Amino acid sequence: MSNQEEEFPQGLNGMDIVKDGWFHERGELWKGQAMSLEVKNILAHYRSDYQDILVFESTNHGNVLVLDGVIQVTERDEFSYQEMIAHIPLYAHPNPKKVLVIGGGDGGVLREIAKHESVEEIVICEIDKGVIDVSKKYLPTLAKGYDDPRVTVHVMDGAKFMEENQDSFDVIITDSSDPIGPASVLFETPFYNVSACVFVCFLR
């Protein structure tokens, strides 16, 4: 067993919840509800060092990215999430120049940040290169965010990146999956303590 598998226990196998041509998400965090999409074609499925990755073409929502059995994004409605998580904090800052994204491996948030001309540097830290790779191949309208020359990519744990890079970022956006598996550390107190230190350093 690898160190990654010991640290991040194996989650759901996405193919196990595709039944009779339908993908059924029943997240343990959301009791009493489910999300189902009709599957047209399975595009990719494998387990990375951190999580189960599934991409399928749906009949009505375009391509869909699923991590550990949980839907992360669909081509049909991804804009509503990406725009809100990116533009609100950027417009709340008077002059954002250096922006950090923790997670967000699909690239959609990068795409939206790149629309702000005042931003001079965009740094993204994504733990799972597999997410970046499948997004570039199957979600090109999101992954186009990586094409911007202001973008620098770090493939590593976001919490560790924060500890090692307590520079002054004008805006920090955490675009993570649910608080289980590799993203769980991004919901814990130590991560936010470090984030607060970054903001304090900037404000000084």
mmCIF file with all atom_site columns, C-alpha atoms in Angstrom:
data_model
loop_
_atom_site.group_PDB
_atom_site.id
_atom_site.type_symbol
_atom_site.label_atom_id
_atom_site.label_alt_id
_atom_site.label_comp_id
_atom_site.label_asym_id
_atom_site.label_entity_id
_atom_site.label_seq_id
_atom_site.pdbx_PDB_ins_code
_atom_site.Cartn_x
_atom_site.Cartn_y
_atom_site.Cartn_z
_atom_site.occupancy
_atom_site.B_iso_or_equiv
_atom_site.pdbx_formal_charge
_atom_site.auth_seq_id
_atom_site.auth_comp_id
_atom_site.auth_asym_id
_atom_site.auth_atom_id
_atom_site.pdbx_PDB_model_num
ATOM 1   C CA . MET A 1 1   ? 0.000   0.000  0.000   1.00 0.00 ? 1   MET A CA 1
ATOM 2   C CA . SER A 1 2   ? 1.387   3.427  -0.952  1.00 0.00 ? 2   SER A CA 1
ATOM 3   C CA . ASN A 1 3   ? 1.749   6.322  1.493   1.00 0.00 ? 3   ASN A CA 1
ATOM 4   C CA . GLN A 1 4   ? -0.997  8.165  -0.367  1.00 0.00 ? 4   GLN A CA 1
ATOM 5   C CA . GLU A 1 5   ? -3.401  5.241  0.036   1.00 0.00 ? 5   GLU A CA 1
ATOM 6   C CA . GLU A 1 6   ? -2.624  5.065  3.753   1.00 0.00 ? 6   GLU A CA 1
ATOM 7   C CA . GLU A 1 7   ? -3.227  8.798  4.187   1.00 0.00 ? 7   GLU A CA 1
ATOM 8   C CA . PHE A 1 8   ? -6.303  8.986  1.947   1.00 0.00 ? 8   PHE A CA 1
ATOM 9   C CA . PRO A 1 9   ? -8.457  5.837  2.272   1.00 0.00 ? 9   PRO A CA 1
ATOM 10  C CA . GLN A 1 10  ? -10.047 4.603  -0.932  1.00 0.00 ? 10  GLN A CA 1
ATOM 11  C CA . GLY A 1 11  ? -13.380 6.259  -1.583  1.00 0.00 ? 11  GLY A CA 1
ATOM 12  C CA . LEU A 1 12  ? -16.261 5.186  -3.764  1.00 0.00 ? 12  LEU A CA 1
ATOM 13  C CA . ASN A 1 13  ? -15.597 3.598  -7.136  1.00 0.00 ? 13  ASN A CA 1
ATOM 14  C CA . GLY A 1 14  ? -17.501 5.812  -9.573  1.00 0.00 ? 14  GLY A CA 1
ATOM 15  C CA . MET A 1 15  ? -18.425 2.883  -11.800 1.00 0.00 ? 15  MET A CA 1
ATOM 16  C CA . ASP A 1 16  ? -20.105 1.114  -8.890  1.00 0.00 ? 16  ASP A CA 1
ATOM 17  C CA . ILE A 1 17  ? -22.801 3.791  -8.842  1.00 0.00 ? 17  ILE A CA 1
ATOM 18  C CA . VAL A 1 18  ? -23.520 3.715  -12.570 1.00 0.00 ? 18  VAL A CA 1
ATOM 19  C CA . LYS A 1 19  ? -26.576 1.456  -12.853 1.00 0.00 ? 19  LYS A CA 1
ATOM 20  C CA . ASP A 1 20  ? -28.789 0.839  -15.882 1.00 0.00 ? 20  ASP A CA 1
ATOM 21  C CA . GLY A 1 21  ? -27.276 3.751  -17.771 1.00 0.00 ? 21  GLY A CA 1
ATOM 22  C CA . TRP A 1 22  ? -27.635 6.252  -14.906 1.00 0.00 ? 22  TRP A CA 1
ATOM 23  C CA . PHE A 1 23  ? -25.095 7.743  -12.510 1.00 0.00 ? 23  PHE A CA 1
ATOM 24  C CA . HIS A 1 24  ? -26.508 7.976  -8.973  1.00 0.00 ? 24  HIS A CA 1
ATOM 25  C CA . GLU A 1 25  ? -24.785 10.159 -6.376  1.00 0.00 ? 25  GLU A CA 1
ATOM 26  C CA . ARG A 1 26  ? -25.801 9.526  -2.790  1.00 0.00 ? 26  ARG A CA 1
ATOM 27  C CA . GLY A 1 27  ? -23.241 11.456 -0.770  1.00 0.00 ? 27  GLY A CA 1
ATOM 28  C CA . GLU A 1 28  ? -22.806 10.507 2.866   1.00 0.00 ? 28  GLU A CA 1
ATOM 29  C CA . LEU A 1 29  ? -22.674 14.210 3.746   1.00 0.00 ? 29  LEU A CA 1
ATOM 30  C CA . TRP A 1 30  ? -26.101 14.887 2.262   1.00 0.00 ? 30  TRP A CA 1
ATOM 31  C CA . LYS A 1 31  ? -28.514 12.520 3.941   1.00 0.00 ? 31  LYS A CA 1
ATOM 32  C CA . GLY A 1 32  ? -31.935 12.057 2.398   1.00 0.00 ? 32  GLY A CA 1
ATOM 33  C CA . GLN A 1 33  ? -31.108 13.304 -1.087  1.00 0.00 ? 33  GLN A CA 1
ATOM 34  C CA . ALA A 1 34  ? -29.571 12.003 -4.302  1.00 0.00 ? 34  ALA A CA 1
ATOM 35  C CA . MET A 1 35  ? -28.463 13.301 -7.693  1.00 0.00 ? 35  MET A CA 1
ATOM 36  C CA . SER A 1 36  ? -28.871 11.249 -10.866 1.00 0.00 ? 36  SER A CA 1
ATOM 37  C CA . LEU A 1 37  ? -27.707 11.916 -14.423 1.00 0.00 ? 37  LEU A CA 1
ATOM 38  C CA . GLU A 1 38  ? -28.234 9.743  -17.477 1.00 0.00 ? 38  GLU A CA 1
ATOM 39  C CA . VAL A 1 39  ? -24.928 8.446  -18.862 1.00 0.00 ? 39  VAL A CA 1
ATOM 40  C CA . LYS A 1 40  ? -24.311 8.555  -22.608 1.00 0.00 ? 40  LYS A CA 1
ATOM 41  C CA . ASN A 1 41  ? -20.695 7.401  -22.602 1.00 0.00 ? 41  ASN A CA 1
ATOM 42  C CA . ILE A 1 42  ? -17.911 6.687  -20.090 1.00 0.00 ? 42  ILE A CA 1
ATOM 43  C CA . LEU A 1 43  ? -14.919 8.813  -21.107 1.00 0.00 ? 43  LEU A CA 1
ATOM 44  C CA . ALA A 1 44  ? -12.386 8.001  -18.395 1.00 0.00 ? 44  ALA A CA 1
ATOM 45  C CA . HIS A 1 45  ? -12.206 6.054  -15.171 1.00 0.00 ? 45  HIS A CA 1
ATOM 46  C CA . TYR A 1 46  ? -9.219  5.247  -12.984 1.00 0.00 ? 46  TYR A CA 1
ATOM 47  C CA . ARG A 1 47  ? -7.872  5.652  -9.491  1.00 0.00 ? 47  ARG A CA 1
ATOM 48  C CA . SER A 1 48  ? -5.141  8.259  -9.008  1.00 0.00 ? 48  SER A CA 1
ATOM 49  C CA . ASP A 1 49  ? -2.818  8.318  -6.009  1.00 0.00 ? 49  ASP A CA 1
ATOM 50  C CA . TYR A 1 50  ? -5.506  10.214 -4.111  1.00 0.00 ? 50  TYR A CA 1
ATOM 51  C CA . GLN A 1 51  ? -8.998  9.429  -5.343  1.00 0.00 ? 51  GLN A CA 1
ATOM 52  C CA . ASP A 1 52  ? -11.298 7.707  -7.814  1.00 0.00 ? 52  ASP A CA 1
ATOM 53  C CA . ILE A 1 53  ? -11.654 9.794  -10.995 1.00 0.00 ? 53  ILE A CA 1
ATOM 54  C CA . LEU A 1 54  ? -14.584 9.334  -13.350 1.00 0.00 ? 54  LEU A CA 1
ATOM 55  C CA . VAL A 1 55  ? -15.519 11.428 -16.392 1.00 0.00 ? 55  VAL A CA 1
ATOM 56  C CA . PHE A 1 56  ? -18.639 10.649 -18.366 1.00 0.00 ? 56  PHE A CA 1
ATOM 57  C CA . GLU A 1 57  ? -20.659 12.250 -21.128 1.00 0.00 ? 57  GLU A CA 1
ATOM 58  C CA . SER A 1 58  ? -24.222 12.790 -19.968 1.00 0.00 ? 58  SER A CA 1
ATOM 59  C CA . THR A 1 59  ? -27.298 13.086 -22.146 1.00 0.00 ? 59  THR A CA 1
ATOM 60  C CA . ASN A 1 60  ? -28.256 16.597 -20.999 1.00 0.00 ? 60  ASN A CA 1
ATOM 61  C CA . HIS A 1 61  ? -25.437 18.107 -18.906 1.00 0.00 ? 61  HIS A CA 1
ATOM 62  C CA . GLY A 1 62  ? -22.424 17.633 -21.163 1.00 0.00 ? 62  GLY A CA 1
ATOM 63  C CA . ASN A 1 63  ? -19.295 16.071 -19.726 1.00 0.00 ? 63  ASN A CA 1
ATOM 64  C CA . VAL A 1 64  ? -19.273 15.425 -15.981 1.00 0.00 ? 64  VAL A CA 1
ATOM 65  C CA . LEU A 1 65  ? -16.316 15.143 -13.586 1.00 0.00 ? 65  LEU A CA 1
ATOM 66  C CA . VAL A 1 66  ? -16.806 12.855 -10.577 1.00 0.00 ? 66  VAL A CA 1
ATOM 67  C CA . LEU A 1 67  ? -14.322 12.374 -7.709  1.00 0.00 ? 67  LEU A CA 1
ATOM 68  C CA . ASP A 1 68  ? -14.828 9.530  -5.228  1.00 0.00 ? 68  ASP A CA 1
ATOM 69  C CA . GLY A 1 69  ? -18.402 9.157  -6.412  1.00 0.00 ? 69  GLY A CA 1
ATOM 70  C CA . VAL A 1 70  ? -19.274 12.862 -5.978  1.00 0.00 ? 70  VAL A CA 1
ATOM 71  C CA . ILE A 1 71  ? -20.089 15.160 -8.905  1.00 0.00 ? 71  ILE A CA 1
ATOM 72  C CA . GLN A 1 72  ? -17.646 18.071 -9.072  1.00 0.00 ? 72  GLN A CA 1
ATOM 73  C CA . VAL A 1 73  ? -18.721 19.843 -12.247 1.00 0.00 ? 73  VAL A CA 1
ATOM 74  C CA . THR A 1 74  ? -20.931 19.515 -15.306 1.00 0.00 ? 74  THR A CA 1
ATOM 75  C CA . GLU A 1 75  ? -20.397 21.454 -18.517 1.00 0.00 ? 75  GLU A CA 1
ATOM 76  C CA . ARG A 1 76  ? -24.008 22.615 -18.525 1.00 0.00 ? 76  ARG A CA 1
ATOM 77  C CA . ASP A 1 77  ? -24.002 24.599 -15.286 1.00 0.00 ? 77  ASP A CA 1
ATOM 78  C CA . GLU A 1 78  ? -20.361 24.975 -14.189 1.00 0.00 ? 78  GLU A CA 1
ATOM 79  C CA . PHE A 1 79  ? -20.389 28.708 -14.940 1.00 0.00 ? 79  PHE A CA 1
ATOM 80  C CA . SER A 1 80  ? -22.724 29.473 -12.038 1.00 0.00 ? 80  SER A CA 1
ATOM 81  C CA . TYR A 1 81  ? -20.220 28.070 -9.565  1.00 0.00 ? 81  TYR A CA 1
ATOM 82  C CA . GLN A 1 82  ? -17.004 29.318 -11.171 1.00 0.00 ? 82  GLN A CA 1
ATOM 83  C CA . GLU A 1 83  ? -18.254 32.883 -11.598 1.00 0.00 ? 83  GLU A CA 1
ATOM 84  C CA . MET A 1 84  ? -19.511 33.202 -8.037  1.00 0.00 ? 84  MET A CA 1
ATOM 85  C CA . ILE A 1 85  ? -16.422 31.756 -6.350  1.00 0.00 ? 85  ILE A CA 1
ATOM 86  C CA . ALA A 1 86  ? -14.043 33.873 -8.432  1.00 0.00 ? 86  ALA A CA 1
ATOM 87  C CA . HIS A 1 87  ? -15.621 37.247 -9.153  1.00 0.00 ? 87  HIS A CA 1
ATOM 88  C CA . ILE A 1 88  ? -17.134 38.045 -5.745  1.00 0.00 ? 88  ILE A CA 1
ATOM 89  C CA . PRO A 1 89  ? -13.827 37.965 -3.818  1.00 0.00 ? 89  PRO A CA 1
ATOM 90  C CA . LEU A 1 90  ? -11.947 39.628 -6.673  1.00 0.00 ? 90  LEU A CA 1
ATOM 91  C CA . TYR A 1 91  ? -14.390 42.526 -6.873  1.00 0.00 ? 91  TYR A CA 1
ATOM 92  C CA . ALA A 1 92  ? -14.364 42.797 -3.081  1.00 0.00 ? 92  ALA A CA 1
ATOM 93  C CA . HIS A 1 93  ? -10.643 43.631 -3.249  1.00 0.00 ? 93  HIS A CA 1
ATOM 94  C CA . PRO A 1 94  ? -9.772  47.155 -4.416  1.00 0.00 ? 94  PRO A CA 1
ATOM 95  C CA . ASN A 1 95  ? -6.853  46.094 -6.615  1.00 0.00 ? 95  ASN A CA 1
ATOM 96  C CA . PRO A 1 96  ? -6.123  42.344 -6.722  1.00 0.00 ? 96  PRO A CA 1
ATOM 97  C CA . LYS A 1 97  ? -2.764  41.575 -8.283  1.00 0.00 ? 97  LYS A CA 1
ATOM 98  C CA . LYS A 1 98  ? -1.654  38.227 -6.848  1.00 0.00 ? 98  LYS A CA 1
ATOM 99  C CA . VAL A 1 99  ? -4.258  35.467 -6.521  1.00 0.00 ? 99  VAL A CA 1
ATOM 100 C CA . LEU A 1 100 ? -3.891  31.987 -5.054  1.00 0.00 ? 100 LEU A CA 1
ATOM 101 C CA . VAL A 1 101 ? -6.241  29.104 -5.857  1.00 0.00 ? 101 VAL A CA 1
ATOM 102 C CA . ILE A 1 102 ? -6.159  26.035 -3.621  1.00 0.00 ? 102 ILE A CA 1
ATOM 103 C CA . GLY A 1 103 ? -7.721  23.106 -5.482  1.00 0.00 ? 103 GLY A CA 1
ATOM 104 C CA . GLY A 1 104 ? -9.697  23.962 -8.595  1.00 0.00 ? 104 GLY A CA 1
ATOM 105 C CA . GLY A 1 105 ? -7.870  21.446 -10.775 1.00 0.00 ? 105 GLY A CA 1
ATOM 106 C CA . ASP A 1 106 ? -10.531 21.610 -13.506 1.00 0.00 ? 106 ASP A CA 1
ATOM 107 C CA . GLY A 1 107 ? -9.314  25.120 -14.351 1.00 0.00 ? 107 GLY A CA 1
ATOM 108 C CA . GLY A 1 108 ? -12.686 26.868 -14.331 1.00 0.00 ? 108 GLY A CA 1
ATOM 109 C CA . VAL A 1 109 ? -11.772 29.304 -11.561 1.00 0.00 ? 109 VAL A CA 1
ATOM 110 C CA . LEU A 1 110 ? -8.528  30.140 -13.364 1.00 0.00 ? 110 LEU A CA 1
ATOM 111 C CA . ARG A 1 111 ? -10.555 30.961 -16.466 1.00 0.00 ? 111 ARG A CA 1
ATOM 112 C CA . GLU A 1 112 ? -12.675 33.438 -14.529 1.00 0.00 ? 112 GLU A CA 1
ATOM 113 C CA . ILE A 1 113 ? -9.760  35.017 -12.636 1.00 0.00 ? 113 ILE A CA 1
ATOM 114 C CA . ALA A 1 114 ? -7.976  35.581 -15.949 1.00 0.00 ? 114 ALA A CA 1
ATOM 115 C CA . LYS A 1 115 ? -10.795 37.926 -16.989 1.00 0.00 ? 115 LYS A CA 1
ATOM 116 C CA . HIS A 1 116 ? -9.522  40.478 -14.449 1.00 0.00 ? 116 HIS A CA 1
ATOM 117 C CA . GLU A 1 117 ? -6.902  42.673 -16.089 1.00 0.00 ? 117 GLU A CA 1
ATOM 118 C CA . SER A 1 118 ? -5.563  43.951 -12.762 1.00 0.00 ? 118 SER A CA 1
ATOM 119 C CA . VAL A 1 119 ? -4.383  40.458 -11.790 1.00 0.00 ? 119 VAL A CA 1
ATOM 120 C CA . GLU A 1 120 ? -0.686  40.031 -12.529 1.00 0.00 ? 120 GLU A CA 1
ATOM 121 C CA . GLU A 1 121 ? -0.043  36.580 -11.071 1.00 0.00 ? 121 GLU A CA 1
ATOM 122 C CA . ILE A 1 122 ? -2.307  33.543 -10.648 1.00 0.00 ? 122 ILE A CA 1
ATOM 123 C CA . VAL A 1 123 ? -0.973  30.644 -8.590  1.00 0.00 ? 123 VAL A CA 1
ATOM 124 C CA . ILE A 1 124 ? -2.854  27.345 -8.383  1.00 0.00 ? 124 ILE A CA 1
ATOM 125 C CA . CYS A 1 125 ? -2.037  24.491 -6.025  1.00 0.00 ? 125 CYS A CA 1
ATOM 126 C CA . GLU A 1 126 ? -3.810  21.232 -6.896  1.00 0.00 ? 126 GLU A CA 1
ATOM 127 C CA . ILE A 1 127 ? -2.943  18.006 -5.083  1.00 0.00 ? 127 ILE A CA 1
ATOM 128 C CA . ASP A 1 128 ? -3.983  15.607 -7.842  1.00 0.00 ? 128 ASP A CA 1
ATOM 129 C CA . LYS A 1 129 ? -2.386  15.908 -11.278 1.00 0.00 ? 129 LYS A CA 1
ATOM 130 C CA . GLY A 1 130 ? -4.948  13.384 -12.511 1.00 0.00 ? 130 GLY A CA 1
ATOM 131 C CA . VAL A 1 131 ? -7.705  15.985 -12.119 1.00 0.00 ? 131 VAL A CA 1
ATOM 132 C CA . ILE A 1 132 ? -5.730  18.483 -14.181 1.00 0.00 ? 132 ILE A CA 1
ATOM 133 C CA . ASP A 1 133 ? -5.018  15.914 -16.898 1.00 0.00 ? 133 ASP A CA 1
ATOM 134 C CA . VAL A 1 134 ? -8.612  14.691 -17.366 1.00 0.00 ? 134 VAL A CA 1
ATOM 135 C CA . SER A 1 135 ? -9.917  18.259 -17.277 1.00 0.00 ? 135 SER A CA 1
ATOM 136 C CA . LYS A 1 136 ? -7.566  19.352 -20.040 1.00 0.00 ? 136 LYS A CA 1
ATOM 137 C CA . LYS A 1 137 ? -8.699  16.384 -22.135 1.00 0.00 ? 137 LYS A CA 1
ATOM 138 C CA . TYR A 1 138 ? -12.428 16.230 -21.434 1.00 0.00 ? 138 TYR A CA 1
ATOM 139 C CA . LEU A 1 139 ? -13.335 19.687 -20.019 1.00 0.00 ? 139 LEU A CA 1
ATOM 140 C CA . PRO A 1 140 ? -11.449 22.048 -22.352 1.00 0.00 ? 140 PRO A CA 1
ATOM 141 C CA . THR A 1 141 ? -13.824 24.981 -21.842 1.00 0.00 ? 141 THR A CA 1
ATOM 142 C CA . LEU A 1 142 ? -12.843 24.969 -18.159 1.00 0.00 ? 142 LEU A CA 1
ATOM 143 C CA . ALA A 1 143 ? -9.195  23.955 -18.525 1.00 0.00 ? 143 ALA A CA 1
ATOM 144 C CA . LYS A 1 144 ? -8.547  26.833 -20.933 1.00 0.00 ? 144 LYS A CA 1
ATOM 145 C CA . GLY A 1 145 ? -7.757  28.720 -17.734 1.00 0.00 ? 145 GLY A CA 1
ATOM 146 C CA . TYR A 1 146 ? -4.365  27.017 -17.697 1.00 0.00 ? 146 TYR A CA 1
ATOM 147 C CA . ASP A 1 147 ? -3.484  28.674 -21.005 1.00 0.00 ? 147 ASP A CA 1
ATOM 148 C CA . ASP A 1 148 ? -3.152  32.130 -19.458 1.00 0.00 ? 148 ASP A CA 1
ATOM 149 C CA . PRO A 1 149 ? 0.554   33.118 -19.180 1.00 0.00 ? 149 PRO A CA 1
ATOM 150 C CA . ARG A 1 150 ? -0.016  34.540 -15.688 1.00 0.00 ? 150 ARG A CA 1
ATOM 151 C CA . VAL A 1 151 ? -0.796  31.060 -14.321 1.00 0.00 ? 151 VAL A CA 1
ATOM 152 C CA . THR A 1 152 ? 1.756   29.068 -12.293 1.00 0.00 ? 152 THR A CA 1
ATOM 153 C CA . VAL A 1 153 ? 0.841   25.485 -11.343 1.00 0.00 ? 153 VAL A CA 1
ATOM 154 C CA . HIS A 1 154 ? 2.006   23.630 -8.231  1.00 0.00 ? 154 HIS A CA 1
ATOM 155 C CA . VAL A 1 155 ? 0.971   19.976 -7.883  1.00 0.00 ? 155 VAL A CA 1
ATOM 156 C CA . MET A 1 156 ? 1.058   19.391 -4.131  1.00 0.00 ? 156 MET A CA 1
ATOM 157 C CA . ASP A 1 157 ? -0.973  19.465 -0.930  1.00 0.00 ? 157 ASP A CA 1
ATOM 158 C CA . GLY A 1 158 ? -2.607  22.874 -0.557  1.00 0.00 ? 158 GLY A CA 1
ATOM 159 C CA . ALA A 1 159 ? -2.190  23.005 3.223   1.00 0.00 ? 159 ALA A CA 1
ATOM 160 C CA . LYS A 1 160 ? 1.522   22.273 2.920   1.00 0.00 ? 160 LYS A CA 1
ATOM 161 C CA . PHE A 1 161 ? 1.858   24.874 0.167   1.00 0.00 ? 161 PHE A CA 1
ATOM 162 C CA . MET A 1 162 ? 0.348   27.477 2.476   1.00 0.00 ? 162 MET A CA 1
ATOM 163 C CA . GLU A 1 163 ? 2.785   26.582 5.239   1.00 0.00 ? 163 GLU A CA 1
ATOM 164 C CA . GLU A 1 164 ? 5.760   26.884 2.905   1.00 0.00 ? 164 GLU A CA 1
ATOM 165 C CA . ASN A 1 165 ? 4.618   29.956 0.971   1.00 0.00 ? 165 ASN A CA 1
ATOM 166 C CA . GLN A 1 166 ? 3.342   32.521 3.425   1.00 0.00 ? 166 GLN A CA 1
ATOM 167 C CA . ASP A 1 167 ? 3.745   35.280 0.879   1.00 0.00 ? 167 ASP A CA 1
ATOM 168 C CA . SER A 1 168 ? 1.236   38.090 0.575   1.00 0.00 ? 168 SER A CA 1
ATOM 169 C CA . PHE A 1 169 ? -1.597  37.020 -1.705  1.00 0.00 ? 169 PHE A CA 1
ATOM 170 C CA . ASP A 1 170 ? -4.248  39.600 -2.331  1.00 0.00 ? 170 ASP A CA 1
ATOM 171 C CA . VAL A 1 171 ? -6.980  36.988 -2.736  1.00 0.00 ? 171 VAL A CA 1
ATOM 172 C CA . ILE A 1 172 ? -7.025  33.308 -1.743  1.00 0.00 ? 172 ILE A CA 1
ATOM 173 C CA . ILE A 1 173 ? -9.752  31.096 -3.233  1.00 0.00 ? 173 ILE A CA 1
ATOM 174 C CA . THR A 1 174 ? -10.232 27.575 -1.897  1.00 0.00 ? 174 THR A CA 1
ATOM 175 C CA . ASP A 1 175 ? -11.996 25.517 -4.566  1.00 0.00 ? 175 ASP A CA 1
ATOM 176 C CA . SER A 1 176 ? -12.019 22.080 -2.974  1.00 0.00 ? 176 SER A CA 1
ATOM 177 C CA . SER A 1 177 ? -14.127 18.966 -3.106  1.00 0.00 ? 177 SER A CA 1
ATOM 178 C CA . ASP A 1 178 ? -16.151 17.762 -0.096  1.00 0.00 ? 178 ASP A CA 1
ATOM 179 C CA . PRO A 1 179 ? -14.435 17.607 3.329   1.00 0.00 ? 179 PRO A CA 1
ATOM 180 C CA . ILE A 1 180 ? -13.498 13.947 2.982   1.00 0.00 ? 180 ILE A CA 1
ATOM 181 C CA . GLY A 1 181 ? -10.463 12.288 1.430   1.00 0.00 ? 181 GLY A CA 1
ATOM 182 C CA . PRO A 1 182 ? -7.578  14.505 0.232   1.00 0.00 ? 182 PRO A CA 1
ATOM 183 C CA . ALA A 1 183 ? -9.592  17.746 0.636   1.00 0.00 ? 183 ALA A CA 1
ATOM 184 C CA . SER A 1 184 ? -10.430 17.207 4.318   1.00 0.00 ? 184 SER A CA 1
ATOM 185 C CA . VAL A 1 185 ? -7.359  19.110 5.523   1.00 0.00 ? 185 VAL A CA 1
ATOM 186 C CA . LEU A 1 186 ? -8.638  22.236 3.751   1.00 0.00 ? 186 LEU A CA 1
ATOM 187 C CA . PHE A 1 187 ? -11.543 22.367 6.195   1.00 0.00 ? 187 PHE A CA 1
ATOM 188 C CA . GLU A 1 188 ? -9.456  22.129 9.369   1.00 0.00 ? 188 GLU A CA 1
ATOM 189 C CA . THR A 1 189 ? -8.284  24.871 11.727  1.00 0.00 ? 189 THR A CA 1
ATOM 190 C CA . PRO A 1 190 ? -4.523  24.741 10.948  1.00 0.00 ? 190 PRO A CA 1
ATOM 191 C CA . PHE A 1 191 ? -5.155  25.536 7.273   1.00 0.00 ? 191 PHE A CA 1
ATOM 192 C CA . TYR A 1 192 ? -7.277  28.574 8.109   1.00 0.00 ? 192 TYR A CA 1
ATOM 193 C CA . ASN A 1 193 ? -4.782  29.741 10.722  1.00 0.00 ? 193 ASN A CA 1
ATOM 194 C CA . VAL A 1 194 ? -2.089  29.834 8.043   1.00 0.00 ? 194 VAL A CA 1
ATOM 195 C CA . SER A 1 195 ? -4.488  31.509 5.607   1.00 0.00 ? 195 SER A CA 1
ATOM 196 C CA . ALA A 1 196 ? -5.274  34.166 8.201   1.00 0.00 ? 196 ALA A CA 1
ATOM 197 C CA . CYS A 1 197 ? -1.550  34.797 8.632   1.00 0.00 ? 197 CYS A CA 1
ATOM 198 C CA . VAL A 1 198 ? -1.225  35.402 4.916   1.00 0.00 ? 198 VAL A CA 1
ATOM 199 C CA . PHE A 1 199 ? -4.042  37.924 4.967   1.00 0.00 ? 199 PHE A CA 1
ATOM 200 C CA . VAL A 1 200 ? -2.602  39.670 8.025   1.00 0.00 ? 200 VAL A CA 1
ATOM 201 C CA . CYS A 1 201 ? 0.800   39.929 6.341   1.00 0.00 ? 201 CYS A CA 1
ATOM 202 C CA . PHE A 1 202 ? -0.889  41.501 3.312   1.00 0.00 ? 202 PHE A CA 1
ATOM 203 C CA . LEU A 1 203 ? -2.927  43.946 5.362   1.00 0.00 ? 203 LEU A CA 1
ATOM 204 C CA . ARG A 1 204 ? 0.176   45.152 7.174   1.00 0.00 ? 204 ARG A CA 1
#
